[in-house]
Every structure is written in structure tokens, then in C-alpha cells.
mmCIF file of C-alpha atoms in Angstrom:
data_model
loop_
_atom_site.group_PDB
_atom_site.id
_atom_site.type_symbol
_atom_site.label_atom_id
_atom_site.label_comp_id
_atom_site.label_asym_id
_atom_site.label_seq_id
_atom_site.Cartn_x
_atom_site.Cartn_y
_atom_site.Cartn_z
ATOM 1 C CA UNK A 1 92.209 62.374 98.006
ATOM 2 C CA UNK A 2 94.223 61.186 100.834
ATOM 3 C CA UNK A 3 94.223 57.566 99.844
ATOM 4 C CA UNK A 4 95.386 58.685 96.362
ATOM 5 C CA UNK A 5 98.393 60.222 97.765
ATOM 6 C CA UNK A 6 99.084 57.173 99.851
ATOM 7 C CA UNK A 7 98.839 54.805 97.122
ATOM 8 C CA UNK A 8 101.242 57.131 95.224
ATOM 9 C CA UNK A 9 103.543 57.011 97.720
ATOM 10 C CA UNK A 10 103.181 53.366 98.093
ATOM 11 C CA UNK A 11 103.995 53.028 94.199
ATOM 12 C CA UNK A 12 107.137 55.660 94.286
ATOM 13 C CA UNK A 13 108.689 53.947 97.171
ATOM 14 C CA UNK A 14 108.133 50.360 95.576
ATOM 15 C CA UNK A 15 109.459 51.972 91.999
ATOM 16 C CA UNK A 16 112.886 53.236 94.133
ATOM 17 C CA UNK A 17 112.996 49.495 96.004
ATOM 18 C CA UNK A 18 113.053 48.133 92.507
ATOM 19 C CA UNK A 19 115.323 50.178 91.068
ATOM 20 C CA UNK A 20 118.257 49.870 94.110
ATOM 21 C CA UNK A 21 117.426 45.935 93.729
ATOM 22 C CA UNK A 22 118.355 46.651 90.024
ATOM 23 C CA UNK A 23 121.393 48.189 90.811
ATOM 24 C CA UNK A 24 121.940 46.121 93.841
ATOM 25 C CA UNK A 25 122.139 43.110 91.012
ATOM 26 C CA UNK A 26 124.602 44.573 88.602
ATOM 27 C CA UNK A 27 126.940 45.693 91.579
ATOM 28 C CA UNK A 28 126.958 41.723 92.120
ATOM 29 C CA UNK A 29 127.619 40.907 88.669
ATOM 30 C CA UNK A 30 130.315 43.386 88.858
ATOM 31 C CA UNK A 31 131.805 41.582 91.843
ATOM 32 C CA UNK A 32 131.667 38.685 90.376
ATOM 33 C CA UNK A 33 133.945 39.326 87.942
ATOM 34 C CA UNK A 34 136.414 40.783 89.696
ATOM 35 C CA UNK A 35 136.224 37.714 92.212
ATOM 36 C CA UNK A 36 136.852 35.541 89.150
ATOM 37 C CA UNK A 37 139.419 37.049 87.863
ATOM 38 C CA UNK A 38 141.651 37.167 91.249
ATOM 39 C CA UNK A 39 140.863 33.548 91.758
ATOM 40 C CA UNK A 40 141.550 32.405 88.024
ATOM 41 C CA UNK A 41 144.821 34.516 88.493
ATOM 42 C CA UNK A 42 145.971 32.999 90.975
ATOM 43 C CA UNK A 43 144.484 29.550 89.926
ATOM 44 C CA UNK A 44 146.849 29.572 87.421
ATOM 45 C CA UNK A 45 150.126 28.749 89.745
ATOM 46 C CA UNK A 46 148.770 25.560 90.844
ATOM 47 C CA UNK A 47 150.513 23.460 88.585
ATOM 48 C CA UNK A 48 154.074 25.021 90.001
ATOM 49 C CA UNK A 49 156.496 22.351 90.384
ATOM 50 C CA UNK A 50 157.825 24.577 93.393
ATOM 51 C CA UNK A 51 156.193 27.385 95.399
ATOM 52 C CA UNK A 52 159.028 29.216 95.578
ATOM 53 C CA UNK A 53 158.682 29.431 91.580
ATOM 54 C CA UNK A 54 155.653 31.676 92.072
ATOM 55 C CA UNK A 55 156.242 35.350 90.926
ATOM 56 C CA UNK A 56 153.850 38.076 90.028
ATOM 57 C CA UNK A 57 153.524 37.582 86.707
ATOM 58 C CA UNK A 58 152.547 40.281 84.086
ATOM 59 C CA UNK A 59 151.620 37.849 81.175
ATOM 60 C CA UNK A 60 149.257 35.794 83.912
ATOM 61 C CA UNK A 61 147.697 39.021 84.611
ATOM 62 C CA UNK A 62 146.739 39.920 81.077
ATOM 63 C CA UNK A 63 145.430 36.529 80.638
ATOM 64 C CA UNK A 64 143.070 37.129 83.913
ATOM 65 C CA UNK A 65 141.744 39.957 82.389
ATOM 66 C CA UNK A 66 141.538 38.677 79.142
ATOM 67 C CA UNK A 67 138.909 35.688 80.958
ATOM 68 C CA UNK A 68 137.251 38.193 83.155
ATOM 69 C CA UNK A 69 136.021 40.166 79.744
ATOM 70 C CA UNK A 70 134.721 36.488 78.124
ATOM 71 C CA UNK A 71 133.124 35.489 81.617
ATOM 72 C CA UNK A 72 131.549 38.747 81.502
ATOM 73 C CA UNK A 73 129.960 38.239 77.779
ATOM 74 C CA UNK A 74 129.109 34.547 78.691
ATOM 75 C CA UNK A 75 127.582 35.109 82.071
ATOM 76 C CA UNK A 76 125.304 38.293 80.479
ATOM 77 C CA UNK A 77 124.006 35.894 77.416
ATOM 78 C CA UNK A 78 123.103 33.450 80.006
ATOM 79 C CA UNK A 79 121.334 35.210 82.486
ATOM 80 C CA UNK A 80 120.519 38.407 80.045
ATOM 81 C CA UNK A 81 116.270 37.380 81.570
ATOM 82 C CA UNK A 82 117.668 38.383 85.134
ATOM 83 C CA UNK A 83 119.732 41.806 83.934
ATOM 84 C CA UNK A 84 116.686 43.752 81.842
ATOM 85 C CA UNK A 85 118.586 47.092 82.443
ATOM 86 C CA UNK A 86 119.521 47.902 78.471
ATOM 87 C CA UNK A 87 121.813 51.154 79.540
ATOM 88 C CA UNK A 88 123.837 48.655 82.272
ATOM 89 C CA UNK A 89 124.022 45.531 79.866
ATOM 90 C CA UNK A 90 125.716 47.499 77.028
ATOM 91 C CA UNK A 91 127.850 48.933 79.603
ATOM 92 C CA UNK A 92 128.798 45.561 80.411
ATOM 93 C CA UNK A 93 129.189 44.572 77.064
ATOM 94 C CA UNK A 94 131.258 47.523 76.361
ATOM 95 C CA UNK A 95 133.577 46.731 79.630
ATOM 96 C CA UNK A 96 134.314 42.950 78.646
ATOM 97 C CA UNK A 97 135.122 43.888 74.965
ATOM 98 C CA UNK A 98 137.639 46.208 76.793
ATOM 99 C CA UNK A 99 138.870 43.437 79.071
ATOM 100 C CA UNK A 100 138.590 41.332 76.558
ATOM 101 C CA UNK A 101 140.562 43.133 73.823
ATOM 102 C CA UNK A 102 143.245 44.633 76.200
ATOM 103 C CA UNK A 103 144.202 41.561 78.000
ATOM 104 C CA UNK A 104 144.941 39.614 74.415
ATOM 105 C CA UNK A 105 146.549 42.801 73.207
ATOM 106 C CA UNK A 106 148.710 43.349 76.341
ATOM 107 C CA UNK A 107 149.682 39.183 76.570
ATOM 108 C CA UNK A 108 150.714 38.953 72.500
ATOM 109 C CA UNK A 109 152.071 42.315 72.003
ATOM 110 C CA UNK A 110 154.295 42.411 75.250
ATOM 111 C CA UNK A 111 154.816 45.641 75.133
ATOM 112 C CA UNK A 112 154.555 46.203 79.387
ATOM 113 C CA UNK A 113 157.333 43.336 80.106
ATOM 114 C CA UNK A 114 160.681 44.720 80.951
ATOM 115 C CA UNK A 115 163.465 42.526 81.719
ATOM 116 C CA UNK A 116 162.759 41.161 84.973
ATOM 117 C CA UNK A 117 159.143 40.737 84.519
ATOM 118 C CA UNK A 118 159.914 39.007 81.277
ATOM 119 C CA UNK A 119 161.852 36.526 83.846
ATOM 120 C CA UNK A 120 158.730 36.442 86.571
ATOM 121 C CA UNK A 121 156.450 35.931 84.050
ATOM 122 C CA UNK A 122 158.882 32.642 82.599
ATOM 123 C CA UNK A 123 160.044 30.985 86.020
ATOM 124 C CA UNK A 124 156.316 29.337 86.955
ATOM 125 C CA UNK A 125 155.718 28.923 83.090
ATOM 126 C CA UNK A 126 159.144 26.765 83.217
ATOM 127 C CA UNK A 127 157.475 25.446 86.826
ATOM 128 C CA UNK A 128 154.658 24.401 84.984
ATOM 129 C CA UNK A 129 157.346 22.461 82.165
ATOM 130 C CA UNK A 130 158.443 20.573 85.018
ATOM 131 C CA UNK A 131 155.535 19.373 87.003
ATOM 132 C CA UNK A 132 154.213 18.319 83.893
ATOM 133 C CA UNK A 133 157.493 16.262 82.442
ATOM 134 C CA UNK A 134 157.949 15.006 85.727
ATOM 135 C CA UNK A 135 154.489 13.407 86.863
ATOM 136 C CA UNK A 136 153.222 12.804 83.244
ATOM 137 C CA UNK A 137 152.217 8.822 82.715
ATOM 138 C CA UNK A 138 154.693 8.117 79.660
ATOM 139 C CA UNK A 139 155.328 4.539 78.327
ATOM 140 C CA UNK A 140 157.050 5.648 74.911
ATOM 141 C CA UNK A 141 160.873 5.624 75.981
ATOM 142 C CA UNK A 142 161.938 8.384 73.384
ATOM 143 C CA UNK A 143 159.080 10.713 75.234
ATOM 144 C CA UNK A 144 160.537 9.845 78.571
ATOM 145 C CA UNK A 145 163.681 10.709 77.042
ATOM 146 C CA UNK A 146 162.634 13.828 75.646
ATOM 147 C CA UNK A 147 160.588 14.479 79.557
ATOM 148 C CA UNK A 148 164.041 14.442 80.882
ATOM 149 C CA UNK A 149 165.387 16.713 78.722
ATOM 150 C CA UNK A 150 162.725 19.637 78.951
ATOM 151 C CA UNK A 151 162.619 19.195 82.993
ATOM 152 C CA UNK A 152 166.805 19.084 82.824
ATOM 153 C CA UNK A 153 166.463 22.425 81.067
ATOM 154 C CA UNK A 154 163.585 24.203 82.808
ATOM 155 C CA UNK A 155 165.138 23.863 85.739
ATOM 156 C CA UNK A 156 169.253 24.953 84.455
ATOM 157 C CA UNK A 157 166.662 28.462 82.551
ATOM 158 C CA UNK A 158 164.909 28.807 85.689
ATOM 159 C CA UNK A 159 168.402 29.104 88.107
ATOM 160 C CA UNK A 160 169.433 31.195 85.052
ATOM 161 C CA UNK A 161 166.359 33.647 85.480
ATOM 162 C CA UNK A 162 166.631 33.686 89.194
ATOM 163 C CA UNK A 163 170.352 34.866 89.045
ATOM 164 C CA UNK A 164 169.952 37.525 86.406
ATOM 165 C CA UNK A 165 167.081 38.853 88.261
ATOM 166 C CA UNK A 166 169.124 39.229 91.517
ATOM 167 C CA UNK A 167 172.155 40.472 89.256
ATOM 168 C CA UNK A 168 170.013 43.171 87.249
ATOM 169 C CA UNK A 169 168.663 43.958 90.632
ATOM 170 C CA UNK A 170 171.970 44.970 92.413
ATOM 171 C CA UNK A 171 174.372 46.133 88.912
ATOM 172 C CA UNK A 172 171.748 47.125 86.598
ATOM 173 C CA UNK A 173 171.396 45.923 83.339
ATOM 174 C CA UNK A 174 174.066 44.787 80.868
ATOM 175 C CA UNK A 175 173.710 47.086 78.018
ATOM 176 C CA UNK A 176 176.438 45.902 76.010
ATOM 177 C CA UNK A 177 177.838 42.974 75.108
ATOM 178 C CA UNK A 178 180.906 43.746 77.101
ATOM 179 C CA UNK A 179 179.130 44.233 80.285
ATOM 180 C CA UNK A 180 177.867 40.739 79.914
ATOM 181 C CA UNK A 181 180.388 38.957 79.276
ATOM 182 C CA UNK A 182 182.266 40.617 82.254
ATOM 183 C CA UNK A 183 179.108 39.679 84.295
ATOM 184 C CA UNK A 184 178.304 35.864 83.132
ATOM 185 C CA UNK A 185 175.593 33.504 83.861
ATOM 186 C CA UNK A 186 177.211 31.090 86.261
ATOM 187 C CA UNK A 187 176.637 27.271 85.039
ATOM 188 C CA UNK A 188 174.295 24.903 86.564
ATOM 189 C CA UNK A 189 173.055 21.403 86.553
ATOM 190 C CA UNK A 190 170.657 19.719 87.960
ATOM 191 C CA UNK A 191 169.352 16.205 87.357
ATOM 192 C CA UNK A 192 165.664 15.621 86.572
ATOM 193 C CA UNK A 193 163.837 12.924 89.134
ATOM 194 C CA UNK A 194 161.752 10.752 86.193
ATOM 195 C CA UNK A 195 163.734 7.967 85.530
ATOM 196 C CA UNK A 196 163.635 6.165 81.881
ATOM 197 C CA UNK A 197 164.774 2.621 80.510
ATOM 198 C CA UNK A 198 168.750 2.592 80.006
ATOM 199 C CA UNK A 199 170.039 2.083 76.469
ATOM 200 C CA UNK A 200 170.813 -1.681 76.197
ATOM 201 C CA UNK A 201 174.305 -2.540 75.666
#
């Protein structure tokens, strides 16, 4: 009688190991994600022609989340023999579709970007414009041309951006087109560094 008891205790106490190691698993997978999507996030700025250009960007987030939800379907189908749990994997399910489907929503709709995040969001998106016309290995002189051009005007929108955003900061926001055009965009130029073939004379 004794040794029944024992053995059932043995077999309870294995059952609740199993199920914490369960659990234990799913709180990983859970992490995972999260640890993805922070890095991917922030993985995204790496292309910035300037650090300075990086800004919290709203449209960046939703795009995190939007690649947390699919990492979360992806990584379930592909380890779905390690996570046996039905009630946690439609869970998961459930959660990426939400990730998934809010994050597109949120980046195409727009409908969370004010002005000046509108203007975060676009300076490291114009950063990206420049690293790329910059550094890009281009032997066709009308796309060198055309290089010049986009990196010429990234960098005039971004100064643009950077001023309004200071501006909209300290007066508010130009309602009207009377307030704006008492509180203009100052010009700017600058030149891009790529070089291209002069025009033959």
C-alpha cells in the first residue's frame, strides 16, 4: 500500500515537472519573439546614411510587429513536433494573426502618424535613399545622374523635415495657409558626394 502511494507520488510530481517544462518552453518561444522583433526594429536603421538620421519611427514599428506575427507562424510550423500543447499553439496562432494583421493595417492605413512622426518615420527612410545612391556600383551615366539627383534631394527633404519638426515643436502647427507662409521652410542645398562623367563639350 505504501509503495503504491509512493509510486503515485513519483508519477504526480513527474506529471507537474512535465507540465512547467511545457510551459517553461512556450515562455521561450514567447521571448523569442519579442527578442526578434526589438532586434529586427532596430536592424532596420543600419543602412542610415547618418546616425543622427535615426528617429523613433512609428511606420518601422508596425513593420516589427508585422514580422514578429509571420516569425511566430513560421517558427510554430517548423518546430510544431517540439510545441504539442494544442490550447498554447492556437493561442499562438491567434497572437501572430493579431501581430500580423495589425502591424500591416497600422503601416498602410497610417492612421497613428501625426505630423511629426510622419517626419521621424521619413528622415532614416530618406537616410536609407542616400546611403544607397551614394555607395551603389553604377556604370550607366544617366543612373549616376539620376543617383545624384535622389541623394541631392533626400538630403534638401530631410533638412526640410528636421526644421519643421523643431518649428512645429516651439509655434505649433500651421493650420492655415497663412500661418505658413508667414512661417516658411528656409532653402537649402547641399551637394551629393558620387561624382558622374561631365557632359562632353
Amino acid at each position: 500500500m505504501a509503495e503504491m502511494e509512493h509510486d503515485k507520488s513519483k508519477n504526480d510530481t513527474s506529471k507537474d515537472m512535465q507540465v512547467q517544462h511545457t510551459w517553461a518552453m512556450y515562455v521561450r518561444f514567447g521571448a523569442m519573439i519579442v527578442t526578434g522583433m526589438v532586434v529586427m526594429y532596430f536592424v532596420m536603421f543600419v543602412g542610415s546614411w547618418e546616425w543622427d538620421h535615426v528617429r523613433f519611427s512609428e511606420s518601422r514599428l508596425f513593420m516589427a510587429l508585422t514580422m514578429g506575427g509571420t516569425m511566430g507562424l513560421i517558427m510554430l510550423a517548423w518546430m510544431l513536433n517540439m510545441y504539442r500543447n494544442t490550447k498554447a499553439n492556437v493561442m499562438i496562432v491567434a497572437a501572430s494573426l493579431v501581430l500580423l494583421g495589425g502591424g500591416a493595417y497600422l503601416d498602410r492605413s497610417q492612421t497613428t502618424v501625426q505630423d511629426e512622426a510622419f517626419m521621424n518615420g521619413m528622415i532614416p527612410h530618406h537616410s536609407l535613399a542616400i546611403t544607397r545612391s551614394e555607395r551603389a556600383e553604377l556604370t550607366d551615366v544617366r543612373v549616376c545622374d539620376l543617383a545624384v539627383e535622389i541623394s541631392e534631394a533626400q538630403r534638401r527633404e530631410i533638412f526640410e523635415m528636421e526644421w519643421l519638426i523643431e518649428d512645429i515643436a516651439h509655434n505649433g502647427a500651421a493650420a492655415t495657409r497663412q500661418e505658413a507662409d508667414a512661417r516658411p521652410v528656409p532653402s537649402y542645398d547641399e551637394p551629393a558626394e558620387r561624382h558622374c562623367p561631365e557632359a562632353t563639350k
